[in-house]
Structures are given as C-alpha cells and as structure tokens.
Short mmCIF file of C-alpha atoms and ligand atoms in Angstrom, two decimals:
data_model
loop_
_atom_site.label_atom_id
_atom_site.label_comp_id
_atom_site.label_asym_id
_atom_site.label_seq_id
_atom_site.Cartn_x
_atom_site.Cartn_y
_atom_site.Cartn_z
CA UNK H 1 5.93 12.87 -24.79
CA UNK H 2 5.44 9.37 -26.31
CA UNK H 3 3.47 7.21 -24.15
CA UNK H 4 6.09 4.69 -22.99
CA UNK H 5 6.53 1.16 -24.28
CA UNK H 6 7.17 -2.05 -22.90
CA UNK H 7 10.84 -2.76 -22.79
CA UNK H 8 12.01 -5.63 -25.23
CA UNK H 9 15.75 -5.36 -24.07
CA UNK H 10 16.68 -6.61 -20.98
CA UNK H 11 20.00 -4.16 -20.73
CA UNK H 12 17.73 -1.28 -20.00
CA UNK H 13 18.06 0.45 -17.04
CA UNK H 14 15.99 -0.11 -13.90
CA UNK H 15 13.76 2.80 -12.85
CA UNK H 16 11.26 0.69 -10.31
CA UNK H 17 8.86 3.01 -8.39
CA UNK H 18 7.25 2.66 -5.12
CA UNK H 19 4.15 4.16 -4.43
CA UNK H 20 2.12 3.57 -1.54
CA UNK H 21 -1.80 3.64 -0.34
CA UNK H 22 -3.12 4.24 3.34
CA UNK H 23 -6.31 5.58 5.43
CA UNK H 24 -8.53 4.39 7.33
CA UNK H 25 -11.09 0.99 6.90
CA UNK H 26 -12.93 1.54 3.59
CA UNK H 27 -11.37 4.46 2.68
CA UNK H 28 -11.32 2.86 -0.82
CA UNK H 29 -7.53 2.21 -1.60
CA UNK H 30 -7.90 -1.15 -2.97
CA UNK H 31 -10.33 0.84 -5.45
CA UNK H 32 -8.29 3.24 -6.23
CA UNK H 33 -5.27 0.69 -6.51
CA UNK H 34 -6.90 -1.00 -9.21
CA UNK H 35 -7.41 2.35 -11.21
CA UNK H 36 -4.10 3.00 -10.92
CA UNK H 37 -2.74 0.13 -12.40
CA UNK H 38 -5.08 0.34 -15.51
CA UNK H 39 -3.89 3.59 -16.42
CA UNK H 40 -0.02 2.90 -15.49
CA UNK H 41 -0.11 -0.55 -18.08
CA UNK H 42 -2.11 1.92 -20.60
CA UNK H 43 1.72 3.33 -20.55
CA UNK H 44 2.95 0.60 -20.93
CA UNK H 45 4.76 0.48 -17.32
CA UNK H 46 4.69 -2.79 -15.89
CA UNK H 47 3.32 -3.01 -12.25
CA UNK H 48 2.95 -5.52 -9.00
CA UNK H 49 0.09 -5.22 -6.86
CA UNK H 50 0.86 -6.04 -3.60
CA UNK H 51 -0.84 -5.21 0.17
CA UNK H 52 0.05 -5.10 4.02
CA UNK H 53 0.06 -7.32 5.95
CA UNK H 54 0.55 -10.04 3.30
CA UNK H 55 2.02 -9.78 -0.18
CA UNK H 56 4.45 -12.88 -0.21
CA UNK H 57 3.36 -16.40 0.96
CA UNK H 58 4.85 -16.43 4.29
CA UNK H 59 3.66 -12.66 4.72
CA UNK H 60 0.55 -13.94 3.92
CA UNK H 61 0.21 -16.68 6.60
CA UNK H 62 1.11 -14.34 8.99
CA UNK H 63 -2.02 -11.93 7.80
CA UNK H 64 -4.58 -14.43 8.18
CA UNK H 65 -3.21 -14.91 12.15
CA UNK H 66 -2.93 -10.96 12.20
CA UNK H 67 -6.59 -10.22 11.25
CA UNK H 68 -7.94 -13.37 12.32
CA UNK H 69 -6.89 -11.63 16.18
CA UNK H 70 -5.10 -15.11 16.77
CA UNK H 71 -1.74 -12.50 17.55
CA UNK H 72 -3.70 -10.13 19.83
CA UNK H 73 -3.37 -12.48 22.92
CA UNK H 74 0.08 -12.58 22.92
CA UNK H 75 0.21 -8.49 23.55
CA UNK H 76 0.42 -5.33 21.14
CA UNK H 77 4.32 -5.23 21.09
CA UNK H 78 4.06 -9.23 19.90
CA UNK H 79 1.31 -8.02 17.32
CA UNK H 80 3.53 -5.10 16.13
CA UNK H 81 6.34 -7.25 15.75
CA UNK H 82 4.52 -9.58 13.65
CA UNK H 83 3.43 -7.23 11.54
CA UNK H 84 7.32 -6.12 10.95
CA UNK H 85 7.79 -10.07 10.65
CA UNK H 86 5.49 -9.91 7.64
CA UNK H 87 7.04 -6.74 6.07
CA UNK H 88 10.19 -8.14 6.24
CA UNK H 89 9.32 -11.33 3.95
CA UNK H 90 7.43 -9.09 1.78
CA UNK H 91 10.31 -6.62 1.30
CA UNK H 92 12.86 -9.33 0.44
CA UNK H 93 10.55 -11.72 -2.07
CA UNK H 94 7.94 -9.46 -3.49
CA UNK H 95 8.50 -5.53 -3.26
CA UNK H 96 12.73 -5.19 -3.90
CA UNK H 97 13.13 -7.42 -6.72
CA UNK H 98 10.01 -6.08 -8.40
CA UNK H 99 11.66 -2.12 -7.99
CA UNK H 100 15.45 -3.82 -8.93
CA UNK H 101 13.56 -5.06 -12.22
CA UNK H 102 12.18 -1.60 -13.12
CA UNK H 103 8.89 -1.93 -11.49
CA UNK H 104 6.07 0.21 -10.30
CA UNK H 105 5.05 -1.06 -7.19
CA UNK H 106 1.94 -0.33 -5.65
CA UNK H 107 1.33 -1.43 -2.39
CA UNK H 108 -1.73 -1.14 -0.37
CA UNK H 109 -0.56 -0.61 3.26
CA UNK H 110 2.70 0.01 4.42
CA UNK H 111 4.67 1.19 7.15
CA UNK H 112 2.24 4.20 7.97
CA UNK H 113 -0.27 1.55 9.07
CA UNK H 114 2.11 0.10 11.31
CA UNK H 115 2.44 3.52 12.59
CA UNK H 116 -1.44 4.73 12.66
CA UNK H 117 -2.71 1.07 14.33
CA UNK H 118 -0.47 -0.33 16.41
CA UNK H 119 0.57 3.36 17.61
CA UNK H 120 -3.28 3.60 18.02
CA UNK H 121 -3.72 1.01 20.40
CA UNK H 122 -1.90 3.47 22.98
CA UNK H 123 0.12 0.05 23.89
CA UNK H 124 3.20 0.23 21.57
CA UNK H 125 6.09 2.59 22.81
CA UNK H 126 6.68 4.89 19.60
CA UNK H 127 10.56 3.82 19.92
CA UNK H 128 9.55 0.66 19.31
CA UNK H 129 7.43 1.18 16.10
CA UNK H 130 10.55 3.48 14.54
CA UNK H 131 12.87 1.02 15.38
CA UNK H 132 10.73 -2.23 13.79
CA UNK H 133 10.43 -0.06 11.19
CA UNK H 134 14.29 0.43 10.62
CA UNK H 135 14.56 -3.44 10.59
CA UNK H 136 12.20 -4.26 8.41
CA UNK H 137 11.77 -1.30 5.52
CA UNK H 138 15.42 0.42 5.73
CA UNK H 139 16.18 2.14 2.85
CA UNK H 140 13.34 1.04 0.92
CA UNK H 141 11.02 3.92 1.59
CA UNK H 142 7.74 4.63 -0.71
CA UNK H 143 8.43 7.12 -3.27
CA UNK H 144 5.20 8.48 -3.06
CA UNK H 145 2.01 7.82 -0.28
CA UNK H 146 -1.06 8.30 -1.17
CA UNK H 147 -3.32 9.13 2.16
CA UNK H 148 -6.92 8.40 1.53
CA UNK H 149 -8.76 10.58 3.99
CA UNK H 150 -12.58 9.97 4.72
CA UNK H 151 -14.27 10.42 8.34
CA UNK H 152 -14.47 7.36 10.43
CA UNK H 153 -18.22 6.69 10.05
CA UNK H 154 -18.29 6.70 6.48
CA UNK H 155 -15.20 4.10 5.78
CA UNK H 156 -16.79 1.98 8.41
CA UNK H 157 -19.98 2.40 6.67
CA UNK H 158 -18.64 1.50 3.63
CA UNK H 159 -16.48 -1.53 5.01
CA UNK H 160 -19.71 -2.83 6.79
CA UNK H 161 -21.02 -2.66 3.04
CA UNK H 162 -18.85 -5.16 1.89
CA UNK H 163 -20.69 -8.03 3.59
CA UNK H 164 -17.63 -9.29 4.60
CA UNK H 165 -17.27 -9.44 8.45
CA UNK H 166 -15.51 -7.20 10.34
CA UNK H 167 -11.82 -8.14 10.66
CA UNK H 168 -9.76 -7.54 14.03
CA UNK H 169 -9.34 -4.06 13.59
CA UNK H 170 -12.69 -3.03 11.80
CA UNK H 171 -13.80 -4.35 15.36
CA UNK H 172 -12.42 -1.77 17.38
CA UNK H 173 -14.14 1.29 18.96
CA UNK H 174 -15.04 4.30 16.93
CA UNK H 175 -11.97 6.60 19.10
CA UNK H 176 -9.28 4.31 17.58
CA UNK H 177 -10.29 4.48 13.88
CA UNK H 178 -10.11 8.55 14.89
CA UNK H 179 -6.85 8.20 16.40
CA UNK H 180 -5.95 6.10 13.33
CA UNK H 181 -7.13 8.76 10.68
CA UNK H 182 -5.08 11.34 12.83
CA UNK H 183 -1.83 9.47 12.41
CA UNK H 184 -1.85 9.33 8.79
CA UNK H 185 -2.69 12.78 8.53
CA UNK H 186 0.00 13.62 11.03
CA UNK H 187 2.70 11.72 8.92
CA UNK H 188 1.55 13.39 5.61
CA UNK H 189 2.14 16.97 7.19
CA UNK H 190 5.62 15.78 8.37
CA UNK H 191 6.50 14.16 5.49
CA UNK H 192 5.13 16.27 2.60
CA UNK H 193 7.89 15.48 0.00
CA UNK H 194 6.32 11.85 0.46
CA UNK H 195 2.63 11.91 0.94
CA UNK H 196 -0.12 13.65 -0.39
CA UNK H 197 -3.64 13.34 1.11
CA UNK H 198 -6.86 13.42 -0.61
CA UNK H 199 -10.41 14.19 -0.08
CA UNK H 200 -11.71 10.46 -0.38
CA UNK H 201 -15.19 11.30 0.25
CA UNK H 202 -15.16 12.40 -3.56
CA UNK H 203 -16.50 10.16 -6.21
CA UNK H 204 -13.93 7.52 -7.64
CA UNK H 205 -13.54 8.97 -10.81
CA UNK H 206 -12.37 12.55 -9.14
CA UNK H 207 -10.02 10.72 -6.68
CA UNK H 208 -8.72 8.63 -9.17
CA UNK H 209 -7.88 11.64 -11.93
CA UNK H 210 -5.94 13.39 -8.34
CA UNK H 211 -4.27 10.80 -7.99
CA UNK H 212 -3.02 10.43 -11.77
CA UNK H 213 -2.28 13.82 -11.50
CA UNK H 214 0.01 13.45 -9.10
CA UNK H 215 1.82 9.93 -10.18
CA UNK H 216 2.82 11.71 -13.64
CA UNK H 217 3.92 14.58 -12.38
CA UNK H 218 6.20 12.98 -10.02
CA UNK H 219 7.17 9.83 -11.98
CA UNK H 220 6.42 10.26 -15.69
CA UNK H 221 7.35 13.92 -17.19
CA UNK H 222 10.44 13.69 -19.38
CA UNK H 223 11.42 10.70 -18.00
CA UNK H 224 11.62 7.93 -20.89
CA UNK H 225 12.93 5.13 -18.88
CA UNK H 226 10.79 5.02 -16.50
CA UNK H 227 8.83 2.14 -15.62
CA UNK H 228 10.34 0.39 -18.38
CA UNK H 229 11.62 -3.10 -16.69
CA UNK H 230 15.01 -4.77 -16.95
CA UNK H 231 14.00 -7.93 -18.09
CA UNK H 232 12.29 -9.06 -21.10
CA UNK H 233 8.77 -7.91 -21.58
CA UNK H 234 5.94 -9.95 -21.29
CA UNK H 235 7.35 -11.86 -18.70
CA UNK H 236 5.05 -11.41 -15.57
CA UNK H 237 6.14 -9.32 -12.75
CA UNK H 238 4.16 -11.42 -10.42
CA UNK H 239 5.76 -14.05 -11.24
CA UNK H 240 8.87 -13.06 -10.96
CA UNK H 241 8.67 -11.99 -7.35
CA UNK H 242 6.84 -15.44 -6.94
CA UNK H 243 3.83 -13.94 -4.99
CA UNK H 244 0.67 -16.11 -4.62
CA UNK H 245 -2.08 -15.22 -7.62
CA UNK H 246 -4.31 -12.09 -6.69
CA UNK H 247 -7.86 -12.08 -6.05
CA UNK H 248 -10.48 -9.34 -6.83
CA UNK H 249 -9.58 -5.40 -6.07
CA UNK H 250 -5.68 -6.73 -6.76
CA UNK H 251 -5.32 -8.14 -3.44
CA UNK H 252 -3.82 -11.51 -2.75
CA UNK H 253 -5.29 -14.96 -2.61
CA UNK H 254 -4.80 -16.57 0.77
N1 T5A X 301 -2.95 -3.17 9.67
C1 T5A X 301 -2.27 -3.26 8.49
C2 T5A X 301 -2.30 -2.87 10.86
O1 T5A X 301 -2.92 -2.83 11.92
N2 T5A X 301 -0.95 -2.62 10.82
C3 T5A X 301 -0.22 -2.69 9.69
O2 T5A X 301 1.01 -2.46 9.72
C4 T5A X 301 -0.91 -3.01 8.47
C5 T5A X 301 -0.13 -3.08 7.19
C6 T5A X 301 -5.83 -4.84 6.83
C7 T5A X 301 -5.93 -4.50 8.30
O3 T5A X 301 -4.65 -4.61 8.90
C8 T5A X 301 -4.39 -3.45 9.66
C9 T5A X 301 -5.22 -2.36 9.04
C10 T5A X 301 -6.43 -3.08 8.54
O4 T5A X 301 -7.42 -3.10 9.53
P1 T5A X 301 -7.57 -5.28 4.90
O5 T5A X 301 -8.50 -6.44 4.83
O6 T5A X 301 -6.41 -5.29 3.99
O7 T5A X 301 -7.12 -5.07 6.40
O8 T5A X 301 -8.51 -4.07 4.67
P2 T5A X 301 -8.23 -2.55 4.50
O9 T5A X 301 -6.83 -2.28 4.07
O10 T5A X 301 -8.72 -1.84 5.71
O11 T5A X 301 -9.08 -2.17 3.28
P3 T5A X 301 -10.59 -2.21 3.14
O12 T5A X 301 -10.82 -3.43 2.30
O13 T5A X 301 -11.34 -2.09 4.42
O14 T5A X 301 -10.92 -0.88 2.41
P4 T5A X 301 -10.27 -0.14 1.19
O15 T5A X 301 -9.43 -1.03 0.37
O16 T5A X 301 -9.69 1.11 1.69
O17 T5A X 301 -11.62 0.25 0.38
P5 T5A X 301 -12.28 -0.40 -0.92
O18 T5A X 301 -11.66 0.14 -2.11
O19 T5A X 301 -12.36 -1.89 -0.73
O20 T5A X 301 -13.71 0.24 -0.79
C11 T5A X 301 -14.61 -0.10 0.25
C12 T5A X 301 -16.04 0.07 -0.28
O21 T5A X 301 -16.25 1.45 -0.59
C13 T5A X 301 -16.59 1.64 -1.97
C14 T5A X 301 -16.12 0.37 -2.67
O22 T5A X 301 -16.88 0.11 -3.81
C15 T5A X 301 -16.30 -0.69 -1.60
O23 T5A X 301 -17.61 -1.15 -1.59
N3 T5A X 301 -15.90 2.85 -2.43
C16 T5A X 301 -16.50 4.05 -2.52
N4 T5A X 301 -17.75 4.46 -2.26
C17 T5A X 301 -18.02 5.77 -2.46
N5 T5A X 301 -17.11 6.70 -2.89
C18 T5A X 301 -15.84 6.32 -3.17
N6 T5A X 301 -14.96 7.22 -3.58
C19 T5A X 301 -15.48 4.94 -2.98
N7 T5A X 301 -14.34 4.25 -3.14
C20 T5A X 301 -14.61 2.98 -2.78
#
C-alpha cells in the first residue's frame, strides 16, 4: 500500500485514533511516544501528543498541584477525583476534537493510571475509580494501550537517572510501584482486544519496532483514510485543540 498522504481536502472523512501508553515510573513511554510519532508523520498521519494528568491548560494546573502532593492532604478519594477533574478538561479541549478531526492521538497516561495508582494506594474504593472513570472518559476509550512493563527497581532506577527529583508518586515505597505494575498487567489480561504489553527492559529500538508492529497492523493495513484529518493540511493539530506548546520527550510545557 501507498504510504498515506496528508489530506488537502477538508471533506474527507475523519478516522482519528486513540492510542494509549502506561507502566510504571521510567518505564520509558515518553521515549517511546516520541518514536511513535516520527514514524506515524513519516506516513503522513497527523498526530497530538498529549499526557496524564495534564494535556490542556486547566488539566495542566491541576498536574502541577497533583504531583507537587499539594492534593494529597485533602485525602485519596479528593486526589482521585482531581485526577478525573483533569481528564475531564483534557477530554473535552485536547483529545475529542483532535480524534473528530481525523487524528492520531497519543496520549501518555490515561485512565489505567487512574486505576493502577490511586487503586494502589489501598484508599480508593474500586466503585469509585469505575465510576470517575464513567464521568470523565465515557465512550472515548483508547483504541489501543500500550503497557510498558519493566520491574520496579529498574524504572525507578532509570527515573532517579533523570536528575529530576522525585515527584509525589516516584516517592512512594517500593510495594506500591509493585502493586502499580500489577494493575496494569491485570487490566491488559482483561482487556486483551485493548492492550498489549511489552517487555520494556529491551533496548529502544526493539520496543519501538513492537510497538510499530502492532500500530499498523491494527490501524494502517488497507485502510487509506486513515489518519488522514478533516481539515486542511498543514494546519497544526496542536493548535487546533489549543493545548499549551510541548516541551522535550512531547510532553507539555507548564
Ligand atoms: N498518575 C498519573 C496517577 O497517579 N494517576 C493518574 O491517573 C495519572 C494519569 C505522572 C505521575 O502521575 C501519576 C503517575 C506518575 O507518577 P510524569 O512526570 O508524567 O508523572 O512521569 P511518568 O509518566 O511516570 O513518566 P516518567 O517520566 O517517569 O517515565 P517514562 O516517560 O515512562 O520514561 P522515559 O521515556 O522518560 O525514560 C526514562 C529514562 O529511561 C531511559 C530514558 O532515556 C530516560 O532516561 N530509557 C531507557 N533506558 C534503557 N532502555 C530503554 N528501553 C529505555 N527507554 C527509556
């Protein structure tokens, strides 16, 4: 198949994609994220980068309380329900109209973090987590998840590396990053239509050819309007879902 072009018509019809990435600290999504949307604009599919908790400005105020542990006082149902705050604003202003335009989005956290902390901290009635998450994703479910999986003293290790302090959940003890890993593989074995796990221990390059693997598979065999936006091309997707300019590794400038 032709590698797909940019669409120049804006009558074309919207095939937006949602593909999410989750694991544990340093398990080396926003790596990967970044190597995914190289190869998806070498198609010629446009793409937003976006990440949890964060992603629109509001969203994004609310992450630097979140990680900052300013919300933590106030109790691990208030945290969890901040975090669903967030995901709410990021739904309606960032990830929906980038999917109505014809959009890949890839999103670095989503839902299964809400799911894997908060459910971690042993505090947050599981009702309460499904129900958040009814509010605030609905229908708009990823299309694909992409689990990152690499043993707790590793990521942290390779966090730590980063020089960049440890945030309010890198702080925690080593049995709730385990309990963390567990819940994302947990959701990937019962939800296997939607997530795929992989090795992340690998080198890059491997994980990154995995996951390409598995994106065109799913997404871009005999499909030719896929990833081809709505509106006129060349027009930028960030911008048009108004999110704040990203920073290195795709994530988003506070
Ligand atoms: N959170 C989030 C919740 O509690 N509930 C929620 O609902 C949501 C959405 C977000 C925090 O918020 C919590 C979870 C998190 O604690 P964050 O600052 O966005 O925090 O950070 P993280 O998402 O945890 O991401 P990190 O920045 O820690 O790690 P990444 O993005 O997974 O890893 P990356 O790519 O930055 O790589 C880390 C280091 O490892 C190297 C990289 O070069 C980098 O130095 N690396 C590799 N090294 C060896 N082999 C590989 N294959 C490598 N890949 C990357």
């Amino acid at each position: 198949m032709a590698p797909a072009m940019p669409q120049s018509q804006e009558s074309a019809p919207a095939k937006g994609r949602f593909i999410t990435f989750e694991g544990g600290e340093g398990s080396g999504k926003s790596t990967q994220v970044q190597r995914l949307l190289s190869k998806l604009a070498a198609r010629g599919i446009e793409t937003v980068a976006t990440r949890e908790p964060g992603g629109s400005p509001e969203a994004e105020r609310l992450r630097r309380l979140l990680l900052s542990g300013a919300i933590a006082p106030l109790g691990a149902d208030a945290e969890a329900i901040v975090f669903a705050a967030a995901r709410i604003d990021h739904l309606d202003k960032t990830i929906r109209p980038a999917l109505e335009e014809g959009c890949f989005v890839i999103c670095d956290r989503f839902i299964d973090s809400t799911r894997a902390y908060q459910g971690a901290t042993g505090k947050v009635d599981a009702s309460l987590i499904a129900d958040l998450e009814k509010v605030a994703a609905g229908e708009t479910m990823p299309d694909l998840t992409i689990v990152l999986d690499v043993p707790v003293d590793i990521g942290l290790e390779r966090a730590r590396g980063r020089g960049e302090g440890a945030d309010r959940f890198e702080q925690e003890q080593k049995a709730f990053h385990e309990a963390v890993r567990q819940s994302f593989l947990e959701t990937a074995k019962s939800e296997p239509q939607r997530c795929i796990v992989i090795d992340a221990t690998q080198p890059a390059e491997k994980i990154e050819q995995q996951i390409w693997r598995a994106v065109e598979k799913r997404f871009l065999k005999g499909d030719e309007d896929v990833g081809k936006p709505r509106r006129k091309a060349g027009a930028s997707a960030a911008k048009a879902a108004k999110r704040p300019p990203r920073k290195k590794s795709g994530k988003i400038a506070p």
